[in-house]
């Protein structure tokens, strides 16, 4: 993810042609041409006699012309829409014929992207692993009954590790269609251990399917075969079988699954399993943005059961709340818990399981990239209220303390470090953008005077003041737009005055700024890289004062209903 972050930072200042011309991404060729002509009237070098202004106008006009040439050409525009400016210079695009449609161009790019990904796969492995540590903490609660019965003082409760398992695998791409996987598994329980090593080769024989052959050693040699096949637009099937040569005989097993897309959010599975335990099960899963629901009915030997699970999703908070109920011939279990994403690659979850005959179990799971760490803690062999209460409260309190004193400070430090790194990296680039914005603003003086005079004469839209940047850096006790309070004196380096460029965007008493970053507009630049920015506008419309604030990527349309500013 660090590479992705670096890639994002690398293109912070990549030119956005749509934002620069102030047209929507779905703009027609006519709208793009009109925007180009309008900007050309202000920035064409022949419009300026002063040598300095003429040179500044030439730079901005060339940028305007480049944006227009890309967006008016449907082929270049298709490439730009797919991967941005870098796509216009990417090696391999020269193979695209001019007769290809925009749709074919996008397909060509995707093909080239897949080839690059395959080349990267040749040079790396994909390690995956899981560690499970079983903890027996039943003495924490059963100890009190024991003391009461015998009136003994046993000291501290005994908490021990009753078992542990470790699994690690490494993928090694051999060709574009073949991938080798080496997997190792170690397991120990109450002093008795075992282990296996498996080597497998997976071959993608077509776009619709693959098969995998594996062989391993551990508790006797074992061979396996897996396969996957797409049967139709909505159905697919998978099969997995194994044959193990153990000391007590030959063991075999077979799992076969048929799956179907019921709709875009719903999947159905039918599974048949033979071997040490035989069963037939059906599962329905519905996954939408706000929730995940699953239903399973299993009929088998030695046990049959029915399970229902539901997860509430809160994407904005990176949080999931889970509940589940499972009941059958073995007994019944109810589970509830929460899962929280703590970083781009890390997730932590806590689940409480209460049932008969399993008792009370607290499961703590930490996922870091492709590594999983699971800690099942057996608190009690019976579903008693006391362990249920502590299993629920303890993780919440622990999380609150860790978040307050560990996670939040680390995340704040990382954010500040990233912001500072961006500022240091783009210090020169920011200075260039500032000079470009100042030059554009200077070239707008004639256009600004003309548009403002026209709007004042018709009592139309007059921008009295406008600022852009990190508005939170301004003092809330002072109105930054009131000249009597000294607007410029109150502004910080994180905020810039954009009154002139915004007035120049007014046409027929209307101002429209589309949903792109406003830092790309002529006369604008990003004064605070990595910070949240907004645009605050104070304007006269029909001789009445109004004001409005919009976020950086939020569209702006004036006139619209807004708050009136009362000056005393």
PDB file of C-alpha atoms in Angstrom, residues 457-567:
ATOM      1  CA  UNK A 457     -25.367  47.679 -14.472  1.00  0.00           C
ATOM      2  CA  UNK A 458     -28.003  44.945 -14.665  1.00  0.00           C
ATOM      3  CA  UNK A 459     -28.002  44.317 -10.872  1.00  0.00           C
ATOM      4  CA  UNK A 460     -26.858  40.796 -11.641  1.00  0.00           C
ATOM      5  CA  UNK A 461     -24.184  38.623  -9.996  1.00  0.00           C
ATOM      6  CA  UNK A 462     -21.256  40.514  -8.465  1.00  0.00           C
ATOM      7  CA  UNK A 463     -18.625  38.571  -6.507  1.00  0.00           C
ATOM      8  CA  UNK A 464     -17.644  40.883  -3.659  1.00  0.00           C
ATOM      9  CA  UNK A 465     -15.187  38.491  -1.981  1.00  0.00           C
ATOM     10  CA  UNK A 466     -14.083  34.883  -2.383  1.00  0.00           C
ATOM     11  CA  UNK A 467     -11.414  32.800  -0.699  1.00  0.00           C
ATOM     12  CA  UNK A 468     -10.255  29.222  -1.233  1.00  0.00           C
ATOM     13  CA  UNK A 469      -8.204  26.882   0.929  1.00  0.00           C
ATOM     14  CA  UNK A 470      -8.235  25.568   4.478  1.00  0.00           C
ATOM     15  CA  UNK A 471     -10.913  27.839   5.881  1.00  0.00           C
ATOM     16  CA  UNK A 472     -10.562  26.300   9.341  1.00  0.00           C
ATOM     17  CA  UNK A 473      -7.275  28.181   9.667  1.00  0.00           C
ATOM     18  CA  UNK A 474      -9.179  31.503   9.783  1.00  0.00           C
ATOM     19  CA  UNK A 475     -10.365  33.021  13.012  1.00  0.00           C
ATOM     20  CA  UNK A 476     -14.059  32.303  13.558  1.00  0.00           C
ATOM     21  CA  UNK A 477     -14.471  35.482  15.562  1.00  0.00           C
ATOM     22  CA  UNK A 478     -13.782  37.657  12.540  1.00  0.00           C
ATOM     23  CA  UNK A 479     -15.696  37.817   9.292  1.00  0.00           C
ATOM     24  CA  UNK A 480     -12.915  37.361   6.695  1.00  0.00           C
ATOM     25  CA  UNK A 481     -15.057  38.983   4.022  1.00  0.00           C
ATOM     26  CA  UNK A 482     -15.778  42.249   5.745  1.00  0.00           C
ATOM     27  CA  UNK A 483     -13.314  44.850   4.455  1.00  0.00           C
ATOM     28  CA  UNK A 484     -13.699  46.730   7.729  1.00  0.00           C
ATOM     29  CA  UNK A 485     -12.217  43.764   9.572  1.00  0.00           C
ATOM     30  CA  UNK A 486      -9.225  43.639   7.222  1.00  0.00           C
ATOM     31  CA  UNK A 487      -9.775  40.594   5.060  1.00  0.00           C
ATOM     32  CA  UNK A 488      -6.221  40.273   3.794  1.00  0.00           C
ATOM     33  CA  UNK A 489      -4.756  40.778   7.259  1.00  0.00           C
ATOM     34  CA  UNK A 490      -6.823  37.855   8.561  1.00  0.00           C
ATOM     35  CA  UNK A 491      -5.908  35.454   5.749  1.00  0.00           C
ATOM     36  CA  UNK A 492      -3.214  32.809   6.272  1.00  0.00           C
ATOM     37  CA  UNK A 493      -0.878  31.093   3.829  1.00  0.00           C
ATOM     38  CA  UNK A 494      -3.404  28.234   3.650  1.00  0.00           C
ATOM     39  CA  UNK A 495      -6.015  30.533   2.066  1.00  0.00           C
ATOM     40  CA  UNK A 496      -5.927  32.490  -1.202  1.00  0.00           C
ATOM     41  CA  UNK A 497      -8.076  35.316  -2.596  1.00  0.00           C
ATOM     42  CA  UNK A 498      -9.941  34.142  -5.723  1.00  0.00           C
ATOM     43  CA  UNK A 499     -12.395  37.014  -6.166  1.00  0.00           C
ATOM     44  CA  UNK A 500     -11.117  38.016  -9.608  1.00  0.00           C
ATOM     45  CA  UNK A 501     -10.940  34.537 -11.222  1.00  0.00           C
ATOM     46  CA  UNK A 502     -14.353  33.622  -9.834  1.00  0.00           C
ATOM     47  CA  UNK A 503     -15.967  36.786 -11.201  1.00  0.00           C
ATOM     48  CA  UNK A 504     -14.499  35.983 -14.620  1.00  0.00           C
ATOM     49  CA  UNK A 505     -16.427  32.687 -14.617  1.00  0.00           C
ATOM     50  CA  UNK A 506     -19.752  34.535 -14.323  1.00  0.00           C
ATOM     51  CA  UNK A 507     -21.853  34.418 -17.477  1.00  0.00           C
ATOM     52  CA  UNK A 508     -25.317  35.962 -17.864  1.00  0.00           C
ATOM     53  CA  UNK A 509     -25.587  36.509 -14.090  1.00  0.00           C
ATOM     54  CA  UNK A 510     -24.857  32.861 -13.403  1.00  0.00           C
ATOM     55  CA  UNK A 511     -21.834  31.089 -11.917  1.00  0.00           C
ATOM     56  CA  UNK A 512     -21.354  27.341 -12.399  1.00  0.00           C
ATOM     57  CA  UNK A 513     -18.312  25.443 -11.137  1.00  0.00           C
ATOM     58  CA  UNK A 514     -18.447  21.694 -11.688  1.00  0.00           C
ATOM     59  CA  UNK A 515     -17.603  18.867  -9.269  1.00  0.00           C
ATOM     60  CA  UNK A 516     -13.830  18.776  -9.671  1.00  0.00           C
ATOM     61  CA  UNK A 517     -11.079  20.164  -7.508  1.00  0.00           C
ATOM     62  CA  UNK A 518     -11.164  23.940  -7.782  1.00  0.00           C
ATOM     63  CA  UNK A 519      -7.386  24.155  -7.451  1.00  0.00           C
ATOM     64  CA  UNK A 520      -7.189  23.468 -11.213  1.00  0.00           C
ATOM     65  CA  UNK A 521      -9.286  26.492 -12.241  1.00  0.00           C
ATOM     66  CA  UNK A 522      -7.397  29.411 -13.847  1.00  0.00           C
ATOM     67  CA  UNK A 523      -6.291  31.779 -11.101  1.00  0.00           C
ATOM     68  CA  UNK A 524      -6.497  29.030  -8.446  1.00  0.00           C
ATOM     69  CA  UNK A 525      -3.874  26.732  -6.946  1.00  0.00           C
ATOM     70  CA  UNK A 526      -3.628  24.385  -3.966  1.00  0.00           C
ATOM     71  CA  UNK A 527      -2.282  26.408  -1.022  1.00  0.00           C
ATOM     72  CA  UNK A 528      -2.432  23.498   1.442  1.00  0.00           C
ATOM     73  CA  UNK A 529      -1.575  20.130  -0.112  1.00  0.00           C
ATOM     74  CA  UNK A 530      -3.153  17.210   1.741  1.00  0.00           C
ATOM     75  CA  UNK A 531      -5.605  19.383   3.708  1.00  0.00           C
ATOM     76  CA  UNK A 532      -9.371  19.612   3.336  1.00  0.00           C
ATOM     77  CA  UNK A 533     -10.239  22.684   1.314  1.00  0.00           C
ATOM     78  CA  UNK A 534     -13.380  24.718   0.670  1.00  0.00           C
ATOM     79  CA  UNK A 535     -14.514  27.749  -1.310  1.00  0.00           C
ATOM     80  CA  UNK A 536     -16.301  30.600   0.498  1.00  0.00           C
ATOM     81  CA  UNK A 537     -18.084  33.169  -1.652  1.00  0.00           C
ATOM     82  CA  UNK A 538     -19.779  36.440  -0.752  1.00  0.00           C
ATOM     83  CA  UNK A 539     -21.802  37.996  -3.586  1.00  0.00           C
ATOM     84  CA  UNK A 540     -24.438  40.533  -4.542  1.00  0.00           C
ATOM     85  CA  UNK A 541     -27.425  39.323  -6.495  1.00  0.00           C
ATOM     86  CA  UNK A 542     -30.237  41.773  -7.284  1.00  0.00           C
ATOM     87  CA  UNK A 543     -28.477  44.194  -4.899  1.00  0.00           C
ATOM     88  CA  UNK A 544     -28.827  41.795  -1.956  1.00  0.00           C
ATOM     89  CA  UNK A 545     -25.856  40.301  -0.120  1.00  0.00           C
ATOM     90  CA  UNK A 546     -25.487  36.517   0.120  1.00  0.00           C
ATOM     91  CA  UNK A 547     -22.790  34.034   1.064  1.00  0.00           C
ATOM     92  CA  UNK A 548     -22.192  30.331   0.523  1.00  0.00           C
ATOM     93  CA  UNK A 549     -19.539  27.689   1.227  1.00  0.00           C
ATOM     94  CA  UNK A 550     -18.836  24.546  -0.806  1.00  0.00           C
ATOM     95  CA  UNK A 551     -16.315  21.750  -0.333  1.00  0.00           C
ATOM     96  CA  UNK A 552     -13.443  21.421  -2.803  1.00  0.00           C
ATOM     97  CA  UNK A 553     -15.055  18.756  -5.016  1.00  0.00           C
ATOM     98  CA  UNK A 554     -18.619  19.945  -4.509  1.00  0.00           C
ATOM     99  CA  UNK A 555     -20.317  21.717  -7.445  1.00  0.00           C
ATOM    100  CA  UNK A 556     -21.155  25.423  -7.048  1.00  0.00           C
ATOM    101  CA  UNK A 557     -24.201  27.038  -8.669  1.00  0.00           C
ATOM    102  CA  UNK A 558     -25.108  30.690  -8.100  1.00  0.00           C
ATOM    103  CA  UNK A 559     -27.739  32.023  -7.793  1.00  0.00           C
ATOM    104  CA  UNK A 560     -29.222  29.544  -5.379  1.00  0.00           C
ATOM    105  CA  UNK A 561     -30.880  29.698  -1.987  1.00  0.00           C
ATOM    106  CA  UNK A 562     -28.303  30.739   0.562  1.00  0.00           C
ATOM    107  CA  UNK A 563     -27.830  32.655   3.754  1.00  0.00           C
ATOM    108  CA  UNK A 564     -28.134  36.407   3.602  1.00  0.00           C
ATOM    109  CA  UNK A 565     -25.407  38.408   5.270  1.00  0.00           C
ATOM    110  CA  UNK A 566     -26.605  41.262   7.478  1.00  0.00           C
ATOM    111  CA  UNK A 567     -24.153  44.085   8.118  1.00  0.00           C
TER     112      UNK A 567
END
